[in-house]
PDB file of C-alpha atoms in Angstrom:
ATOM      1  CA  UNK A   2      -8.797  48.996 -52.468  1.00  0.00           C
ATOM      2  CA  UNK A   3      -6.792  49.835 -49.393  1.00  0.00           C
ATOM      3  CA  UNK A   4      -6.270  53.478 -48.402  1.00  0.00           C
ATOM      4  CA  UNK A   5      -3.660  54.604 -45.867  1.00  0.00           C
ATOM      5  CA  UNK A   6      -3.779  58.064 -44.293  1.00  0.00           C
ATOM      6  CA  UNK A   7      -0.651  59.374 -42.551  1.00  0.00           C
ATOM      7  CA  UNK A   8      -0.320  62.344 -40.192  1.00  0.00           C
ATOM      8  CA  UNK A   9       1.321  64.735 -39.721  1.00  0.00           C
ATOM      9  CA  UNK A  10       2.916  65.529 -43.073  1.00  0.00           C
ATOM     10  CA  UNK A  11       5.709  67.454 -41.334  1.00  0.00           C
ATOM     11  CA  UNK A  12       6.991  67.212 -37.770  1.00  0.00           C
ATOM     12  CA  UNK A  13       9.711  69.193 -36.004  1.00  0.00           C
ATOM     13  CA  UNK A  14      11.015  68.154 -32.595  1.00  0.00           C
ATOM     14  CA  UNK A  15      13.863  69.171 -30.357  1.00  0.00           C
ATOM     15  CA  UNK A  16      16.708  66.706 -30.008  1.00  0.00           C
ATOM     16  CA  UNK A  17      15.963  64.331 -27.147  1.00  0.00           C
ATOM     17  CA  UNK A  18      12.176  64.703 -27.418  1.00  0.00           C
ATOM     18  CA  UNK A  19       9.833  61.988 -28.673  1.00  0.00           C
ATOM     19  CA  UNK A  20       8.162  61.879 -32.091  1.00  0.00           C
ATOM     20  CA  UNK A  21       4.899  60.143 -32.962  1.00  0.00           C
ATOM     21  CA  UNK A  22       3.564  59.495 -36.462  1.00  0.00           C
ATOM     22  CA  UNK A  23       0.082  58.056 -36.959  1.00  0.00           C
ATOM     23  CA  UNK A  24      -1.495  56.091 -39.789  1.00  0.00           C
ATOM     24  CA  UNK A  25      -4.982  54.768 -40.395  1.00  0.00           C
ATOM     25  CA  UNK A  26      -5.999  52.114 -42.902  1.00  0.00           C
ATOM     26  CA  UNK A  27      -9.325  51.303 -44.451  1.00  0.00           C
ATOM     27  CA  UNK A  28      -9.320  47.573 -45.227  1.00  0.00           C
ATOM     28  CA  UNK A  29      -9.741  45.278 -42.234  1.00  0.00           C
ATOM     29  CA  UNK A  30      -8.123  42.471 -44.267  1.00  0.00           C
ATOM     30  CA  UNK A  31      -4.732  44.226 -44.021  1.00  0.00           C
ATOM     31  CA  UNK A  32      -2.486  42.369 -41.615  1.00  0.00           C
ATOM     32  CA  UNK A  33       1.078  43.547 -42.164  1.00  0.00           C
ATOM     33  CA  UNK A  34       2.296  47.092 -41.425  1.00  0.00           C
ATOM     34  CA  UNK A  35       5.899  48.129 -42.155  1.00  0.00           C
ATOM     35  CA  UNK A  36       7.546  51.511 -41.559  1.00  0.00           C
ATOM     36  CA  UNK A  37      10.250  52.889 -43.830  1.00  0.00           C
ATOM     37  CA  UNK A  38      12.752  55.692 -43.297  1.00  0.00           C
ATOM     38  CA  UNK A  39      14.005  57.491 -46.381  1.00  0.00           C
ATOM     39  CA  UNK A  40      16.963  59.819 -46.111  1.00  0.00           C
ATOM     40  CA  UNK A  41      17.611  62.404 -48.799  1.00  0.00           C
ATOM     41  CA  UNK A  42      18.929  60.802 -51.976  1.00  0.00           C
ATOM     42  CA  UNK A  43      18.551  57.231 -50.679  1.00  0.00           C
ATOM     43  CA  UNK A  44      16.096  54.376 -50.993  1.00  0.00           C
ATOM     44  CA  UNK A  45      13.522  53.555 -48.284  1.00  0.00           C
ATOM     45  CA  UNK A  46      14.968  51.581 -45.388  1.00  0.00           C
ATOM     46  CA  UNK A  47      12.745  49.214 -43.400  1.00  0.00           C
ATOM     47  CA  UNK A  48      13.023  50.243 -39.744  1.00  0.00           C
ATOM     48  CA  UNK A  49      10.297  48.218 -38.047  1.00  0.00           C
ATOM     49  CA  UNK A  50       7.197  46.235 -38.941  1.00  0.00           C
ATOM     50  CA  UNK A  51       4.260  44.678 -37.150  1.00  0.00           C
ATOM     51  CA  UNK A  52       1.780  41.954 -37.966  1.00  0.00           C
ATOM     52  CA  UNK A  53      -1.858  41.930 -36.960  1.00  0.00           C
ATOM     53  CA  UNK A  54      -1.447  39.258 -34.308  1.00  0.00           C
ATOM     54  CA  UNK A  55       0.752  41.622 -32.262  1.00  0.00           C
ATOM     55  CA  UNK A  56      -0.247  44.884 -30.547  1.00  0.00           C
ATOM     56  CA  UNK A  57       3.165  46.421 -29.992  1.00  0.00           C
ATOM     57  CA  UNK A  58       6.755  45.912 -31.057  1.00  0.00           C
ATOM     58  CA  UNK A  59       9.921  47.675 -29.898  1.00  0.00           C
ATOM     59  CA  UNK A  60      13.445  47.945 -31.254  1.00  0.00           C
ATOM     60  CA  UNK A  61      15.668  50.169 -29.112  1.00  0.00           C
ATOM     61  CA  UNK A  62      14.355  53.744 -29.506  1.00  0.00           C
ATOM     62  CA  UNK A  63      11.669  52.789 -32.017  1.00  0.00           C
ATOM     63  CA  UNK A  64       8.279  51.253 -31.284  1.00  0.00           C
ATOM     64  CA  UNK A  65       5.160  50.565 -33.295  1.00  0.00           C
ATOM     65  CA  UNK A  66       1.664  50.069 -31.897  1.00  0.00           C
ATOM     66  CA  UNK A  67      -1.328  48.594 -33.704  1.00  0.00           C
ATOM     67  CA  UNK A  68      -5.009  48.963 -32.875  1.00  0.00           C
ATOM     68  CA  UNK A  69      -6.884  46.575 -35.177  1.00  0.00           C
ATOM     69  CA  UNK A  70     -10.301  47.628 -33.917  1.00  0.00           C
ATOM     70  CA  UNK A  71      -9.702  51.269 -34.727  1.00  0.00           C
ATOM     71  CA  UNK A  72      -7.599  50.391 -37.790  1.00  0.00           C
ATOM     72  CA  UNK A  73      -4.701  52.587 -36.890  1.00  0.00           C
ATOM     73  CA  UNK A  74      -1.013  52.124 -36.158  1.00  0.00           C
ATOM     74  CA  UNK A  75       1.657  54.489 -34.916  1.00  0.00           C
ATOM     75  CA  UNK A  76       5.425  54.909 -34.928  1.00  0.00           C
ATOM     76  CA  UNK A  77       7.066  56.180 -31.760  1.00  0.00           C
ATOM     77  CA  UNK A  78      10.661  57.405 -31.711  1.00  0.00           C
ATOM     78  CA  UNK A  79      12.114  58.271 -28.300  1.00  0.00           C
ATOM     79  CA  UNK A  80      15.228  60.326 -27.491  1.00  0.00           C
ATOM     80  CA  UNK A  81      15.352  61.686 -31.028  1.00  0.00           C
ATOM     81  CA  UNK A  82      18.703  62.477 -32.594  1.00  0.00           C
ATOM     82  CA  UNK A  83      19.582  64.654 -35.614  1.00  0.00           C
ATOM     83  CA  UNK A  84      20.239  61.504 -37.661  1.00  0.00           C
ATOM     84  CA  UNK A  85      16.568  60.571 -37.223  1.00  0.00           C
ATOM     85  CA  UNK A  86      15.731  63.445 -39.593  1.00  0.00           C
ATOM     86  CA  UNK A  87      14.224  61.878 -42.716  1.00  0.00           C
ATOM     87  CA  UNK A  88      10.919  61.122 -44.440  1.00  0.00           C
ATOM     88  CA  UNK A  89       9.012  58.261 -42.818  1.00  0.00           C
ATOM     89  CA  UNK A  90       6.443  56.182 -44.718  1.00  0.00           C
ATOM     90  CA  UNK A  91       3.912  53.828 -43.191  1.00  0.00           C
ATOM     91  CA  UNK A  92       2.407  51.070 -45.313  1.00  0.00           C
ATOM     92  CA  UNK A  93      -0.184  48.332 -45.181  1.00  0.00           C
ATOM     93  CA  UNK A  94      -0.372  44.973 -46.893  1.00  0.00           C
ATOM     94  CA  UNK A  95      -3.196  42.497 -47.122  1.00  0.00           C
ATOM     95  CA  UNK A  96      -0.866  39.599 -46.493  1.00  0.00           C
ATOM     96  CA  UNK A  97      -1.695  36.125 -47.742  1.00  0.00           C
ATOM     97  CA  UNK A  98       1.164  36.396 -50.187  1.00  0.00           C
ATOM     98  CA  UNK A  99       0.181  39.894 -51.295  1.00  0.00           C
ATOM     99  CA  UNK A 100       3.010  41.685 -53.070  1.00  0.00           C
ATOM    100  CA  UNK A 101       1.371  45.070 -52.859  1.00  0.00           C
ATOM    101  CA  UNK A 102       2.073  47.675 -50.222  1.00  0.00           C
ATOM    102  CA  UNK A 103      -0.199  50.674 -49.885  1.00  0.00           C
ATOM    103  CA  UNK A 104       1.893  53.591 -48.630  1.00  0.00           C
ATOM    104  CA  UNK A 105       0.929  56.649 -46.671  1.00  0.00           C
ATOM    105  CA  UNK A 106       1.996  59.977 -48.138  1.00  0.00           C
ATOM    106  CA  UNK A 107       4.952  60.337 -45.780  1.00  0.00           C
ATOM    107  CA  UNK A 108       6.017  62.443 -42.818  1.00  0.00           C
ATOM    108  CA  UNK A 109       9.060  64.691 -42.975  1.00  0.00           C
ATOM    109  CA  UNK A 110      10.663  64.590 -39.545  1.00  0.00           C
ATOM    110  CA  UNK A 111      13.158  67.277 -38.594  1.00  0.00           C
ATOM    111  CA  UNK A 112      15.115  66.913 -35.354  1.00  0.00           C
ATOM    112  CA  UNK A 113      16.502  70.250 -34.222  1.00  0.00           C
ATOM    113  CA  UNK A 114      19.837  70.053 -32.367  1.00  0.00           C
TER     114      UNK A 114
ATOM    115  CA  UNK B 249      23.216  48.811 -45.493  1.00  0.00           C
ATOM    116  CA  UNK B 250      20.854  47.565 -48.156  1.00  0.00           C
ATOM    117  CA  UNK B 251      21.595  44.188 -49.730  1.00  0.00           C
ATOM    118  CA  UNK B 252      19.805  45.147 -52.911  1.00  0.00           C
ATOM    119  CA  UNK B 253      22.304  46.695 -55.306  1.00  0.00           C
ATOM    120  CA  UNK B 254      21.250  48.944 -58.172  1.00  0.00           C
ATOM    121  CA  UNK B 255      23.262  50.306 -61.078  1.00  0.00           C
ATOM    122  CA  UNK B 256      23.723  52.917 -62.320  1.00  0.00           C
ATOM    123  CA  UNK B 257      23.058  55.363 -59.487  1.00  0.00           C
ATOM    124  CA  UNK B 258      22.445  58.177 -61.978  1.00  0.00           C
ATOM    125  CA  UNK B 259      21.402  58.043 -65.621  1.00  0.00           C
ATOM    126  CA  UNK B 260      20.684  60.818 -68.093  1.00  0.00           C
ATOM    127  CA  UNK B 261      19.152  59.732 -71.383  1.00  0.00           C
ATOM    128  CA  UNK B 262      17.592  61.286 -74.425  1.00  0.00           C
ATOM    129  CA  UNK B 263      14.091  60.453 -75.566  1.00  0.00           C
ATOM    130  CA  UNK B 264      15.396  58.281 -78.424  1.00  0.00           C
ATOM    131  CA  UNK B 265      17.941  56.354 -76.353  1.00  0.00           C
ATOM    132  CA  UNK B 266      17.777  52.770 -75.139  1.00  0.00           C
ATOM    133  CA  UNK B 267      19.210  52.100 -71.698  1.00  0.00           C
ATOM    134  CA  UNK B 268      18.826  49.585 -68.882  1.00  0.00           C
ATOM    135  CA  UNK B 269      18.679  49.690 -65.115  1.00  0.00           C
ATOM    136  CA  UNK B 270      20.111  46.720 -63.246  1.00  0.00           C
ATOM    137  CA  UNK B 271      19.402  45.216 -59.856  1.00  0.00           C
ATOM    138  CA  UNK B 272      20.966  42.367 -57.912  1.00  0.00           C
ATOM    139  CA  UNK B 273      20.192  40.734 -54.572  1.00  0.00           C
ATOM    140  CA  UNK B 274      21.906  37.890 -52.757  1.00  0.00           C
ATOM    141  CA  UNK B 275      19.425  37.335 -49.943  1.00  0.00           C
ATOM    142  CA  UNK B 276      17.839  34.303 -51.592  1.00  0.00           C
ATOM    143  CA  UNK B 277      14.609  36.204 -52.123  1.00  0.00           C
ATOM    144  CA  UNK B 278      12.268  34.844 -54.788  1.00  0.00           C
ATOM    145  CA  UNK B 279      10.230  38.008 -55.393  1.00  0.00           C
ATOM    146  CA  UNK B 280      11.683  41.125 -56.999  1.00  0.00           C
ATOM    147  CA  UNK B 281      10.039  44.462 -57.641  1.00  0.00           C
ATOM    148  CA  UNK B 282      10.391  47.691 -59.597  1.00  0.00           C
ATOM    149  CA  UNK B 283       8.982  50.863 -58.082  1.00  0.00           C
ATOM    150  CA  UNK B 284       8.941  54.438 -59.381  1.00  0.00           C
ATOM    151  CA  UNK B 285       9.184  57.371 -56.977  1.00  0.00           C
ATOM    152  CA  UNK B 286       8.617  61.014 -57.820  1.00  0.00           C
ATOM    153  CA  UNK B 287       9.794  63.815 -55.531  1.00  0.00           C
ATOM    154  CA  UNK B 288       7.899  64.107 -52.235  1.00  0.00           C
ATOM    155  CA  UNK B 289       5.699  61.101 -53.083  1.00  0.00           C
ATOM    156  CA  UNK B 290       5.666  57.498 -51.856  1.00  0.00           C
ATOM    157  CA  UNK B 291       6.974  54.717 -54.105  1.00  0.00           C
ATOM    158  CA  UNK B 292       4.553  53.416 -56.758  1.00  0.00           C
ATOM    159  CA  UNK B 293       4.639  49.755 -57.736  1.00  0.00           C
ATOM    160  CA  UNK B 294       5.418  49.029 -61.397  1.00  0.00           C
ATOM    161  CA  UNK B 295       6.240  45.315 -61.711  1.00  0.00           C
ATOM    162  CA  UNK B 296       6.604  42.209 -59.555  1.00  0.00           C
ATOM    163  CA  UNK B 297       8.424  39.006 -60.449  1.00  0.00           C
ATOM    164  CA  UNK B 298       7.801  35.908 -58.386  1.00  0.00           C
ATOM    165  CA  UNK B 299       9.974  32.851 -59.008  1.00  0.00           C
ATOM    166  CA  UNK B 300      11.296  34.613 -62.117  1.00  0.00           C
ATOM    167  CA  UNK B 301       7.835  34.986 -63.618  1.00  0.00           C
ATOM    168  CA  UNK B 302       6.065  38.304 -64.084  1.00  0.00           C
ATOM    169  CA  UNK B 303       3.254  38.362 -61.530  1.00  0.00           C
ATOM    170  CA  UNK B 304       2.140  41.970 -61.543  1.00  0.00           C
ATOM    171  CA  UNK B 305       2.277  44.711 -64.174  1.00  0.00           C
ATOM    172  CA  UNK B 306       0.567  47.831 -62.871  1.00  0.00           C
ATOM    173  CA  UNK B 307      -0.472  48.985 -66.347  1.00  0.00           C
ATOM    174  CA  UNK B 308       2.985  50.362 -67.024  1.00  0.00           C
ATOM    175  CA  UNK B 309       3.596  51.798 -70.538  1.00  0.00           C
ATOM    176  CA  UNK B 310       5.445  49.465 -72.885  1.00  0.00           C
ATOM    177  CA  UNK B 311       8.414  51.835 -73.069  1.00  0.00           C
ATOM    178  CA  UNK B 312       9.371  50.177 -69.764  1.00  0.00           C
ATOM    179  CA  UNK B 313      10.272  46.504 -70.238  1.00  0.00           C
ATOM    180  CA  UNK B 314      11.248  44.365 -67.247  1.00  0.00           C
ATOM    181  CA  UNK B 315      13.383  41.247 -67.386  1.00  0.00           C
ATOM    182  CA  UNK B 316      14.313  38.705 -64.726  1.00  0.00           C
ATOM    183  CA  UNK B 317      17.244  36.608 -66.029  1.00  0.00           C
ATOM    184  CA  UNK B 318      17.510  34.593 -62.790  1.00  0.00           C
ATOM    185  CA  UNK B 319      16.437  34.657 -59.164  1.00  0.00           C
ATOM    186  CA  UNK B 320      19.128  37.208 -58.220  1.00  0.00           C
ATOM    187  CA  UNK B 321      18.906  39.651 -61.111  1.00  0.00           C
ATOM    188  CA  UNK B 322      16.296  42.102 -62.327  1.00  0.00           C
ATOM    189  CA  UNK B 323      16.578  44.524 -65.222  1.00  0.00           C
ATOM    190  CA  UNK B 324      14.431  47.372 -66.448  1.00  0.00           C
ATOM    191  CA  UNK B 325      14.885  48.194 -70.128  1.00  0.00           C
ATOM    192  CA  UNK B 326      14.057  51.752 -71.113  1.00  0.00           C
ATOM    193  CA  UNK B 327      13.212  52.959 -74.607  1.00  0.00           C
ATOM    194  CA  UNK B 328      11.648  56.120 -76.010  1.00  0.00           C
ATOM    195  CA  UNK B 329      11.022  57.612 -72.595  1.00  0.00           C
ATOM    196  CA  UNK B 330       9.373  60.953 -71.947  1.00  0.00           C
ATOM    197  CA  UNK B 331      10.624  63.757 -69.685  1.00  0.00           C
ATOM    198  CA  UNK B 332       7.819  62.953 -67.221  1.00  0.00           C
ATOM    199  CA  UNK B 333       9.439  59.545 -66.709  1.00  0.00           C
ATOM    200  CA  UNK B 334      12.267  61.262 -64.859  1.00  0.00           C
ATOM    201  CA  UNK B 335      12.181  59.833 -61.323  1.00  0.00           C
ATOM    202  CA  UNK B 336      13.929  57.616 -58.807  1.00  0.00           C
ATOM    203  CA  UNK B 337      13.569  53.965 -59.823  1.00  0.00           C
ATOM    204  CA  UNK B 338      13.719  51.568 -56.917  1.00  0.00           C
ATOM    205  CA  UNK B 339      14.371  47.860 -57.031  1.00  0.00           C
ATOM    206  CA  UNK B 340      13.242  45.732 -54.103  1.00  0.00           C
ATOM    207  CA  UNK B 341      13.112  42.102 -53.078  1.00  0.00           C
ATOM    208  CA  UNK B 342      11.326  39.874 -50.581  1.00  0.00           C
ATOM    209  CA  UNK B 343      10.699  36.312 -49.617  1.00  0.00           C
ATOM    210  CA  UNK B 344       7.432  34.881 -50.883  1.00  0.00           C
ATOM    211  CA  UNK B 345       5.449  34.443 -47.661  1.00  0.00           C
ATOM    212  CA  UNK B 346       1.953  33.418 -46.720  1.00  0.00           C
ATOM    213  CA  UNK B 347       1.338  36.684 -44.885  1.00  0.00           C
ATOM    214  CA  UNK B 348       2.884  40.059 -45.541  1.00  0.00           C
ATOM    215  CA  UNK B 349       6.063  40.059 -47.617  1.00  0.00           C
ATOM    216  CA  UNK B 350       8.862  42.026 -45.936  1.00  0.00           C
ATOM    217  CA  UNK B 351      10.170  44.169 -48.773  1.00  0.00           C
ATOM    218  CA  UNK B 352      13.730  45.493 -48.867  1.00  0.00           C
ATOM    219  CA  UNK B 353      14.615  48.358 -51.178  1.00  0.00           C
ATOM    220  CA  UNK B 354      17.805  49.276 -52.960  1.00  0.00           C
ATOM    221  CA  UNK B 355      19.216  52.794 -53.024  1.00  0.00           C
ATOM    222  CA  UNK B 356      17.632  53.512 -56.381  1.00  0.00           C
ATOM    223  CA  UNK B 357      18.652  54.769 -59.788  1.00  0.00           C
ATOM    224  CA  UNK B 358      18.043  58.443 -60.486  1.00  0.00           C
ATOM    225  CA  UNK B 359      16.799  58.787 -64.058  1.00  0.00           C
ATOM    226  CA  UNK B 360      16.662  62.058 -65.962  1.00  0.00           C
ATOM    227  CA  UNK B 361      15.097  62.095 -69.440  1.00  0.00           C
ATOM    228  CA  UNK B 362      16.089  65.070 -71.574  1.00  0.00           C
TER     229      UNK B 362
END
């Protein structure tokens, strides 16, 4: 089955700096890659996703890049703010109507004011 | 704000109790999910309903019994649970797509089994 590795497990940045979280996947059939943000005591919130026919996608301060050849994808957050502090999960899905997401183990991001 | 609503937010139950978790979505999604999440871990898939039919059961113990009364509602019936079942239970929904279902989660129900 699919395996998703996520690094780093913890990340501390100064407010205003950029943060990068990286994930690798094992199954080349995976074609859908969402990112979730989970604040303490809340459910995961979808923040951005990318499909395998696209190399990069941006939404304001958040961007995701995908390298299908290397089987890795990354989340980039620019101009970080304290409210960006949360646990971030990457995931991969094999598409074609697949209901199953394989999650990475998560990255705890702390933005220091 | 999430459009998947879960009740109750918190539940404490004894090992002999019977209780239910409830979930509702009004996004017109035809797939609904139950996930279990332990502290500092990613969500783990338990069940998937597609068009109100059970599509996936990830070998979940029978003390967890899902029910999908209609396309907007999803229940999880709990009976004779163990303390290790204490966790955050997440409901989610998605369209049924040909490639990569975009899954939206609710805020979860925190379950404590005593």
